[in-house]
mmCIF file of C-alpha atoms in Angstrom:
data_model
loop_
_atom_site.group_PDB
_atom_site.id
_atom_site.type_symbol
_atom_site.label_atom_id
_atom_site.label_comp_id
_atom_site.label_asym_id
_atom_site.label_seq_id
_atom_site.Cartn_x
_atom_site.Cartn_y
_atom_site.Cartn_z
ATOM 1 C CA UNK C 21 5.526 -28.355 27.457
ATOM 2 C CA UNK C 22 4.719 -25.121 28.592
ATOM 3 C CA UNK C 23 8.425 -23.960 28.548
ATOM 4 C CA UNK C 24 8.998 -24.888 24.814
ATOM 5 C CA UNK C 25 6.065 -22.997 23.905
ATOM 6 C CA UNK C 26 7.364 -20.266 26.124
ATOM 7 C CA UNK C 27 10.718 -20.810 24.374
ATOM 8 C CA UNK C 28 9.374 -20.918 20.814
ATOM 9 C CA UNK C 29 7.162 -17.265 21.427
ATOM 10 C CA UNK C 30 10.507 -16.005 22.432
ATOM 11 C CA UNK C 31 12.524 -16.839 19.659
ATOM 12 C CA UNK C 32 9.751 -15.860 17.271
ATOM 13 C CA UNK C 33 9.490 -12.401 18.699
ATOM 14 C CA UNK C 34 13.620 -12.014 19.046
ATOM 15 C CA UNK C 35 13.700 -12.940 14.676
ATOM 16 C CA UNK C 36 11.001 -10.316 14.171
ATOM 17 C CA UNK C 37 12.837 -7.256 16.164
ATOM 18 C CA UNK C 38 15.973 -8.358 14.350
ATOM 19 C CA UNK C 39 14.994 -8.660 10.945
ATOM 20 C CA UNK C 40 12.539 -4.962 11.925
ATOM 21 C CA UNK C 41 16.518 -3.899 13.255
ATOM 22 C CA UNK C 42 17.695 -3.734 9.403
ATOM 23 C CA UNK C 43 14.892 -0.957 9.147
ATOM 24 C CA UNK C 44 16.201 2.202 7.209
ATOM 25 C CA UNK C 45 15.586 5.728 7.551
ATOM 26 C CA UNK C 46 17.038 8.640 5.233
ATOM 27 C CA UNK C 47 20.128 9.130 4.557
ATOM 28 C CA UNK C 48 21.702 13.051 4.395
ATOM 29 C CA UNK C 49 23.898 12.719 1.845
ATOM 30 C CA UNK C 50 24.509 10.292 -1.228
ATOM 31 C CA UNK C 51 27.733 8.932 -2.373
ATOM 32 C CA UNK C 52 28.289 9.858 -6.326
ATOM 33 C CA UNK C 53 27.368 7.309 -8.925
ATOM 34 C CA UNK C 54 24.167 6.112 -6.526
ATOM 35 C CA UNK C 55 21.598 5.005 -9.018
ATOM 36 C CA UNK C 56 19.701 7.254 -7.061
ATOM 37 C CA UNK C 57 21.505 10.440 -6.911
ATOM 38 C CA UNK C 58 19.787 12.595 -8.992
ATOM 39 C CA UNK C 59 19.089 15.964 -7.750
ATOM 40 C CA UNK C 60 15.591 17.367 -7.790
ATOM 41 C CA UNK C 61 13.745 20.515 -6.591
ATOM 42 C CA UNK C 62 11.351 19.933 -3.800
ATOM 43 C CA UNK C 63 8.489 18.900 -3.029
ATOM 44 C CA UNK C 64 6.087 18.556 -0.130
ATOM 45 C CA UNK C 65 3.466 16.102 0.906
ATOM 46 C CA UNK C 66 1.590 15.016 -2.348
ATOM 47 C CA UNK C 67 2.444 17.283 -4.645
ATOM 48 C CA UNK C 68 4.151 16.267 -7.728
ATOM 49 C CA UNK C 69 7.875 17.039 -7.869
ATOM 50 C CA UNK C 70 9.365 17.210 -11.288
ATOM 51 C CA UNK C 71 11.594 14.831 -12.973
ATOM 52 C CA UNK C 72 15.106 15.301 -12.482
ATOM 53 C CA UNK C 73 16.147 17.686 -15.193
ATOM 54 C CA UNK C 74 16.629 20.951 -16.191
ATOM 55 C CA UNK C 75 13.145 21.895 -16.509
ATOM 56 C CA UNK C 76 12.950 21.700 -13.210
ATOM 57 C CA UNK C 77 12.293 25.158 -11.792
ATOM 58 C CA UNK C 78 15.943 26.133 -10.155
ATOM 59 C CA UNK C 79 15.730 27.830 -7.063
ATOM 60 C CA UNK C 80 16.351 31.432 -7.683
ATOM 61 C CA UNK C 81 15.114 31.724 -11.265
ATOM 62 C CA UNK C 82 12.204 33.959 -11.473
ATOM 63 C CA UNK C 83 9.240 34.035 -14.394
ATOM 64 C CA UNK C 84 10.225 35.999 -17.866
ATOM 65 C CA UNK C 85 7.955 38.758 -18.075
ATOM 66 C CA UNK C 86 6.200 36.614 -20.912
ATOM 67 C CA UNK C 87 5.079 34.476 -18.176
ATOM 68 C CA UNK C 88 2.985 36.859 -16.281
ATOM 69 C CA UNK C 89 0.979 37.734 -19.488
ATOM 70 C CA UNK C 90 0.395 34.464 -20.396
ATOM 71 C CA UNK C 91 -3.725 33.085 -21.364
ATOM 72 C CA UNK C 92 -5.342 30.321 -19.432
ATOM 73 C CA UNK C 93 -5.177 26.865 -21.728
ATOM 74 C CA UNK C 94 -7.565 26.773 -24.655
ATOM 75 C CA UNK C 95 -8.702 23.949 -26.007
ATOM 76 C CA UNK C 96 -9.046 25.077 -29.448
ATOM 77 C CA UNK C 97 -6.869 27.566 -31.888
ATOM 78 C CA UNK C 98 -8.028 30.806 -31.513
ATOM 79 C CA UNK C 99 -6.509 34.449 -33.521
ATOM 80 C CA UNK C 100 -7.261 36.156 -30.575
ATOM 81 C CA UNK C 101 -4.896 35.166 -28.161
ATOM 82 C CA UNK C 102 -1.363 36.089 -28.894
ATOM 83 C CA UNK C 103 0.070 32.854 -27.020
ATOM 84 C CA UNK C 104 4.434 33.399 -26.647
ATOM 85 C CA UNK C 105 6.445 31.231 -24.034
ATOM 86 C CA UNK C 106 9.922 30.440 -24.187
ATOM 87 C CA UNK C 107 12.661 29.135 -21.973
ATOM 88 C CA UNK C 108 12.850 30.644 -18.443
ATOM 89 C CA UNK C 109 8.852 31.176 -18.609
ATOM 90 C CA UNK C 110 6.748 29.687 -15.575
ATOM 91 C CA UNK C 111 2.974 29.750 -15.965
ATOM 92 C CA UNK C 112 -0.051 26.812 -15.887
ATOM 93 C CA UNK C 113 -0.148 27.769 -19.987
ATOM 94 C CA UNK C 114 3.178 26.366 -20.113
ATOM 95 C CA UNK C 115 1.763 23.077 -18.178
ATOM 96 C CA UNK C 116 -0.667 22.732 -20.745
ATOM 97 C CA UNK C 117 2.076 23.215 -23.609
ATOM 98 C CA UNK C 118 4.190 20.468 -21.786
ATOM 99 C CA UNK C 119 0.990 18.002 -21.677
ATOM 100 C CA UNK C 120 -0.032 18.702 -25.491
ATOM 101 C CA UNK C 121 3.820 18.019 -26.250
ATOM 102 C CA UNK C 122 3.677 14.687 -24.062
ATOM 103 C CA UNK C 123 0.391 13.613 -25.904
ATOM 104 C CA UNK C 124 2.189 14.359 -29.003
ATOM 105 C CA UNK C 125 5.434 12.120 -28.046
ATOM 106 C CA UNK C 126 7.781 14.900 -28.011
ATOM 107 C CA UNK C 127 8.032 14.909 -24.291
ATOM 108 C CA UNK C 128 8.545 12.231 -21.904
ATOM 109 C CA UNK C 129 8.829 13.913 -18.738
ATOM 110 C CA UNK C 130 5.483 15.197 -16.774
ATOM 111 C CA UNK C 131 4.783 18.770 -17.016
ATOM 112 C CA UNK C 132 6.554 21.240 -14.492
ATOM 113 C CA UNK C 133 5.490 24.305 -15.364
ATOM 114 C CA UNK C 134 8.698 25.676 -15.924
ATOM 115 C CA UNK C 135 10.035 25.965 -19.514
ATOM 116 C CA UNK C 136 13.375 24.222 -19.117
ATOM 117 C CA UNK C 137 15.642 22.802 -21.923
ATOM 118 C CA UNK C 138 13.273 19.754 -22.314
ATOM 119 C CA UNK C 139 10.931 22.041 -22.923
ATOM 120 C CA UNK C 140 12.995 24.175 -25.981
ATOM 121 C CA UNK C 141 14.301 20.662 -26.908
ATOM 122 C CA UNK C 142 10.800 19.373 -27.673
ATOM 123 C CA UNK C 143 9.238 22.604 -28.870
ATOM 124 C CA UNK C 144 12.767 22.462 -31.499
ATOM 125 C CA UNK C 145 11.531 19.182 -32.577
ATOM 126 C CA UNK C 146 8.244 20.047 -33.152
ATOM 127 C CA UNK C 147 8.796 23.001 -35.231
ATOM 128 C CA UNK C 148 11.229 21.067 -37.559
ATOM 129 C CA UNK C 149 8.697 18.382 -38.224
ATOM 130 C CA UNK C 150 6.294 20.738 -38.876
ATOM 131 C CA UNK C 151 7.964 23.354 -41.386
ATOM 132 C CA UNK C 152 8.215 26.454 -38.490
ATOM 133 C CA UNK C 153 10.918 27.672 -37.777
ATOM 134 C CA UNK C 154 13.055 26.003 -35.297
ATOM 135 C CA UNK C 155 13.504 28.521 -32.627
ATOM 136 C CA UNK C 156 12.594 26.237 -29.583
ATOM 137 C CA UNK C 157 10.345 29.097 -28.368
ATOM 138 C CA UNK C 158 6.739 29.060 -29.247
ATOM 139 C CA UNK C 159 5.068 32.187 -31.019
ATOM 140 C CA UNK C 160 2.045 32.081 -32.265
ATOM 141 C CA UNK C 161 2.225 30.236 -35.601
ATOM 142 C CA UNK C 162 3.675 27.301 -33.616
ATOM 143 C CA UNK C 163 0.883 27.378 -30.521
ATOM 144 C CA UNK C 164 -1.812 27.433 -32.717
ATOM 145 C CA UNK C 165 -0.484 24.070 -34.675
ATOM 146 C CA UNK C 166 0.105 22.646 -31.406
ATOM 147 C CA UNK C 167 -3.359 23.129 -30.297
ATOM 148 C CA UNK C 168 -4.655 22.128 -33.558
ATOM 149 C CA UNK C 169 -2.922 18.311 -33.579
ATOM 150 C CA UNK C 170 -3.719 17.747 -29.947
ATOM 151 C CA UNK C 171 -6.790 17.982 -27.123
ATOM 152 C CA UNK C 172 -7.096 19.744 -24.127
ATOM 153 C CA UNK C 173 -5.401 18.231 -21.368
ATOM 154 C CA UNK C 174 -7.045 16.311 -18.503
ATOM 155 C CA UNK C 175 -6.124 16.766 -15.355
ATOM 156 C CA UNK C 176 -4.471 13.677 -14.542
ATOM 157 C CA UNK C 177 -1.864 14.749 -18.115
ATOM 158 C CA UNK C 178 -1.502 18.070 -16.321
ATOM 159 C CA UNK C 179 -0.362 17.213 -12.742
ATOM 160 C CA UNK C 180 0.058 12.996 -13.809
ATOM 161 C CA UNK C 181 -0.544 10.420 -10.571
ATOM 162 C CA UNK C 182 3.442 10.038 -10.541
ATOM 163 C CA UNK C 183 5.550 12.607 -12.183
ATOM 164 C CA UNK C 184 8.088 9.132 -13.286
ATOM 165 C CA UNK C 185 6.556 7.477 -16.048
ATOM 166 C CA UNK C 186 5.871 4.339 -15.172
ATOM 167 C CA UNK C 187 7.979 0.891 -16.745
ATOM 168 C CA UNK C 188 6.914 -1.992 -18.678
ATOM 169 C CA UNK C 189 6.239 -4.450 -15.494
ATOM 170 C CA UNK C 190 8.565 -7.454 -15.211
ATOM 171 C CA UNK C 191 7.009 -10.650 -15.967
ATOM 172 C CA UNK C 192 7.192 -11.681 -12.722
ATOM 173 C CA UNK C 193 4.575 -9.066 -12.291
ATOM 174 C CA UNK C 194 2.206 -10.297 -14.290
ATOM 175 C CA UNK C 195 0.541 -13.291 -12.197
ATOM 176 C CA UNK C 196 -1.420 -12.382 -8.713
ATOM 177 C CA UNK C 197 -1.272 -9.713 -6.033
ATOM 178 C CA UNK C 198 2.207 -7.632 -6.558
ATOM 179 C CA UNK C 199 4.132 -4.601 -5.872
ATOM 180 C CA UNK C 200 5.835 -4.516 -8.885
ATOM 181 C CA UNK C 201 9.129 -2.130 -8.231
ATOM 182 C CA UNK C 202 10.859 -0.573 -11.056
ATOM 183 C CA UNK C 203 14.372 0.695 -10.148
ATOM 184 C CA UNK C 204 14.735 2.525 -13.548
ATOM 185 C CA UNK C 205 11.908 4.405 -14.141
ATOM 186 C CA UNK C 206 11.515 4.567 -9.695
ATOM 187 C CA UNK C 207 7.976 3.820 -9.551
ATOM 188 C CA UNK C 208 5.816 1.354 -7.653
ATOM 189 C CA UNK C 209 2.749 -0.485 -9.430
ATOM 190 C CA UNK C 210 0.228 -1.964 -7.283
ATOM 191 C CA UNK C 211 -0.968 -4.717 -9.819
ATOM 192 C CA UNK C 212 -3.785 -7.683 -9.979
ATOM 193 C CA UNK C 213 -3.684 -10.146 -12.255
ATOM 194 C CA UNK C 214 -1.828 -8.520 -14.771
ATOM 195 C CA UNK C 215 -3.314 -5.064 -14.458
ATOM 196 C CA UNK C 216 -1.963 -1.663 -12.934
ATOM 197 C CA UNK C 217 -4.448 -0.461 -9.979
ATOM 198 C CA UNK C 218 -2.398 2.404 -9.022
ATOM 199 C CA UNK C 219 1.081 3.574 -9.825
ATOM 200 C CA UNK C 220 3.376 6.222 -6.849
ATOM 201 C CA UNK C 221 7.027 7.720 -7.187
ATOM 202 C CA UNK C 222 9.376 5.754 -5.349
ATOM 203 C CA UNK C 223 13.425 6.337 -4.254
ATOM 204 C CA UNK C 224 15.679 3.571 -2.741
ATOM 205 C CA UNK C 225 19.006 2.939 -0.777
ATOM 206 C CA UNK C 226 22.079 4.329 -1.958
ATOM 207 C CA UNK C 227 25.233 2.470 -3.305
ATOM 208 C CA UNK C 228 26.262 1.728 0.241
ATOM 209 C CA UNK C 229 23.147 0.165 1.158
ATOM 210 C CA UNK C 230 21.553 -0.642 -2.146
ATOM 211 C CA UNK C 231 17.758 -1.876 -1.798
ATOM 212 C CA UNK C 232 17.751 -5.765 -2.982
ATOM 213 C CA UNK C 233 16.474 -6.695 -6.295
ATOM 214 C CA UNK C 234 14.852 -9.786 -6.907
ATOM 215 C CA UNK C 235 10.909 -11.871 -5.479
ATOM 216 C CA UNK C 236 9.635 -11.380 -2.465
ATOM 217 C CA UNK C 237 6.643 -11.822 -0.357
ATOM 218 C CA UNK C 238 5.595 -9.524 2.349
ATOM 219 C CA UNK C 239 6.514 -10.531 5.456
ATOM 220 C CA UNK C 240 4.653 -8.255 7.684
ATOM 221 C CA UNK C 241 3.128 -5.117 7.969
ATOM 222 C CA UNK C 242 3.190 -1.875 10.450
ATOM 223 C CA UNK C 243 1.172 0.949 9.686
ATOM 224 C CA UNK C 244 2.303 3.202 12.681
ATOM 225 C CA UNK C 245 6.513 2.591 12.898
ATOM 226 C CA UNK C 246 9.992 4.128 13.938
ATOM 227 C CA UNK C 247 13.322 2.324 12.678
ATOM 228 C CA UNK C 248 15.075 1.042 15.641
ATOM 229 C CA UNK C 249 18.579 1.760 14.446
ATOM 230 C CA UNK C 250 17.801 5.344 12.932
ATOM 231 C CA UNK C 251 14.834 6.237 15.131
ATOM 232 C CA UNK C 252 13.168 7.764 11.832
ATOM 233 C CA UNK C 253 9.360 7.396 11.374
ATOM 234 C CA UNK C 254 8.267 4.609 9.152
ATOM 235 C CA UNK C 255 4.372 4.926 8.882
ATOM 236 C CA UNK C 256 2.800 2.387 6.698
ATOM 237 C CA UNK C 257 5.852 0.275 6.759
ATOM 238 C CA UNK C 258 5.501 -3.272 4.679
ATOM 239 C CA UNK C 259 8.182 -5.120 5.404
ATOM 240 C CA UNK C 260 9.582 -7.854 2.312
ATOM 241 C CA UNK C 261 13.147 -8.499 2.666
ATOM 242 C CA UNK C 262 15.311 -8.452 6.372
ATOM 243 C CA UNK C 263 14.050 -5.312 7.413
ATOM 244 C CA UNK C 264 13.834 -3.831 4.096
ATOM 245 C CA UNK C 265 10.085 -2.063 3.560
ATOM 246 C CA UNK C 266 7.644 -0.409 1.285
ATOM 247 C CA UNK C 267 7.141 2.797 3.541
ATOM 248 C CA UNK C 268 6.172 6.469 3.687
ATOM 249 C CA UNK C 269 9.148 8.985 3.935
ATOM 250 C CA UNK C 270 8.661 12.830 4.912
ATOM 251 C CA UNK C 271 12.323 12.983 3.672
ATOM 252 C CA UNK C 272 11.554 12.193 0.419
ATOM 253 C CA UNK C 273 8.769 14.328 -0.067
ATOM 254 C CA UNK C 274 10.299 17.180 1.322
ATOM 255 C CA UNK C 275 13.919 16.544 -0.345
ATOM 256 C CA UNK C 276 12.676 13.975 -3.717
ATOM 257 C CA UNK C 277 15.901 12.271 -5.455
ATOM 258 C CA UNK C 278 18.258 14.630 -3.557
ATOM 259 C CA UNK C 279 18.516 11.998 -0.893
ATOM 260 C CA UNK C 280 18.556 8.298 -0.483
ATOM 261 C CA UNK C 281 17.170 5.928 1.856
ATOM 262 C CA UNK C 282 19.581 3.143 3.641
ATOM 263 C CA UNK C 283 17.432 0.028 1.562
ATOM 264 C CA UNK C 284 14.006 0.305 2.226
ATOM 265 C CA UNK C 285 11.905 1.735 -0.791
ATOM 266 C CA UNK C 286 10.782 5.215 0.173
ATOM 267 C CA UNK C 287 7.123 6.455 -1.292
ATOM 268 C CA UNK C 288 6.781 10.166 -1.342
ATOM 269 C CA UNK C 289 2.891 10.229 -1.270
ATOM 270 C CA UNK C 290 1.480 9.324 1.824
ATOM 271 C CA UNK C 291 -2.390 9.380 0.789
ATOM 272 C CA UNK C 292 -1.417 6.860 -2.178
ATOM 273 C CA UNK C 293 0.349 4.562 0.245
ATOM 274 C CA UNK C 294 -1.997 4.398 3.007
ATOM 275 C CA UNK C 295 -4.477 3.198 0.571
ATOM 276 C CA UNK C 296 -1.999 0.607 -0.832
ATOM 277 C CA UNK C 297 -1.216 -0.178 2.481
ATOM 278 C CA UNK C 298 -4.918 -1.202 3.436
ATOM 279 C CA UNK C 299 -5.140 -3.354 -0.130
ATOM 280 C CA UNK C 300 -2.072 -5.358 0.714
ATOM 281 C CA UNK C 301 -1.887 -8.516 2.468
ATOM 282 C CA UNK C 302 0.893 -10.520 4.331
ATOM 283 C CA UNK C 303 2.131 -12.784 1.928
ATOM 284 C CA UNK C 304 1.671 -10.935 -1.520
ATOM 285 C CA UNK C 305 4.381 -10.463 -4.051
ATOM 286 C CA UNK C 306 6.892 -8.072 -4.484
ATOM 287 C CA UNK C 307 8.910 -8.111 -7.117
ATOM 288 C CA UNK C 308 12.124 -5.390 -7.703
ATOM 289 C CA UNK C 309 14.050 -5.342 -10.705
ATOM 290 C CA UNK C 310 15.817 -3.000 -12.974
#
C-alpha cells in the first residue's frame, strides 16, 4: 500500500515538471507574418508603451521647436494662449490633444505624446468636419474648437491603464471567474460575472510557437518561477494549458511587440499582474480567442 502511494506521488510530481517543461521564455527575434510582430518603441517597467504605429516617438527624432513652447492643457478655450502643434512635435499638450481627439472618436490609439501621422490623420478629420481648414496641424482656430466640444482629460485618458484598447469579451467570458484573452486587440481582462475588474497589455508566442486559443482552467500557479528549458524568469506564472502561462516578462516591458514569447502570454506590467495573480484561483477560466 505504501508503495502505490509512493508510486502515485511520483508520477504526479513527474506530469507537473513536464507539463512546467513546455514553459516559455522570450524569444530574440520573430519570424515575419507573426500575429505578433509589430514593432514598437520601448518601454520599461509600468510605463505605458505606445501602440504600434507611427506616432510612436522614433528613436532619433527630436521635438520641433513648437514643442518646447508649448502651454500646459487647459480645460477651457482661452485667446490668450496661442496653442500650435503639428507633426514631429513632442510635449504633454500634445497628450492632452491626443485624449480630447480619442474622447471625440477621431483617435483610437492611446495618447503618446508624440504627434505622429495618427495624430495629423485625426487632426485632418477633424478640421474637415468642422469647416477649418484641413491642414492636419492645429493652429489656433482649430485648438480652441477642440477644447470647446470636449473636457479636460483625466488621468487615466491621458496615460490609459493599457495603451491597447481593450475587445468586446468573448461570450465565453461572460459567466464566472475568467481571464478573458484577446489576441486582436492583445489585452487581458480579469472579469467577474460579466464585468471587467481590470484590463493589462499582453504579447504571445510567435508563428512557430503560437500561444493556443480556445477554454481553459488554471492549472496551477507559481508566483516566484524560471522556465526549465529557457532558464528565463517567470514571476507570477499561472499556468492553463501544458506549460503555457499567464506571466510577467522583463522582455516585454523592456522590448513591447518587438519580440515574442515561445506560447505563454507575456504581461508587461508587473504591479497589475501581481495583483491579478493574488485574485486568481486554481481552477478559474481562461478563455483565448481572436
Amino acid at each position: 500500500m505504501h508503495r502505490q502511494r509512493f508510486i502515485v506521488r511520483t508520477l504526479g510530481v513527474a506530469t507537473a515538471v513536464a507539463l512546467a517543461a513546455t514553459a516559455c521564455g522570450p524569444q530574440k527575434t520573430e519570424p515575419a507574418g507573426s500575429a505578433s510582430s509589430v514593432p514598437s518603441a520601448s518601454a520599461a517597467g509600468s510605463t505605458p508603451e505606445s501602440s504600434p504605429s507611427t506616432d510612436s516617438k522614433p528613436a532619433d527624432a527630436s521635438p520641433s521647436p513648437s514643442a518646447s513652447q508649448s502651454a500646459s492643457p487647459s480645460a477651457s478655450p482661452s485667446p490668450t494662449v496661442k496653442a500650435i502643434m503639428a507633426n514631429g512635435d513632442e510635449s504633454e499638450q500634445v497628450r492632452d490633444l491626443q485624449a480630447r481627439l480619442k474622447q471625440l472618436k477621431y483617435m483610437k490609439v492611446a495618447p503618446t505624446g508624440f504627434y505622429g501621422s495618427k495624430t495629423t490623420a485625426a487632426v485632418k478629420a477633424f478640421q474637415t468636419k468642422n469647416g477649418l481648414t484641413a491642414s492636419g496641424a492645429v493652429d489656433e482656430a482649430t485648438w480652441k474648437k477642440i477644447q470647446s466640444l470636449s473636457k479636460k482629460p483625466t488621468a487615466d485618458e491621458l496615460r490609459p491603464p493599457t495603451v491597447n484598447e481593450v475587445d468586446a469579451p468573448d461570450p465565453r467570458c461572460m459567466t464566472g471567474r475568467v481571464m478573458c484573452i484577446s489576441k486582436e486587440s492583445r489585452t487581458l481582462a480579469w472579469m467577474i460575472d460579466g464585468k471587467i475588474v481590470s484590463t493589462m497589455d499582453v504579447r504571445f508566442g510567435s508563428e512557430n510557437t503560437p500561444t493556443r486559443e480556445g477554454e481553459f482552467k488554471v492549472e496551477w500557479k507559481a508566483k516566484d518561477w524560471t522556465s526549465t528549458i529557457y532558464h528565463t524568469p517567470m514571476p507570477y506564472s499561472m499556468f492553463f494549458s501544458q506549460g503555457q502561462a499567464v506571466h510577467y516578462s522583463a522582455d516585454f516591458a523592456a522590448r513591447g511587440y518587438a519580440g515574442a514569447s515561445h506560447g505563454c502570454v507575456n504581461v508587461r506590467d508587473k504591479g497589475k499582474l501581481a495583483t491579478l495573480f493574488d485574485q486568481v484561483h486554481v481552477g478559474d477560466k481562461v478563455v483565448v480567442y481572436w
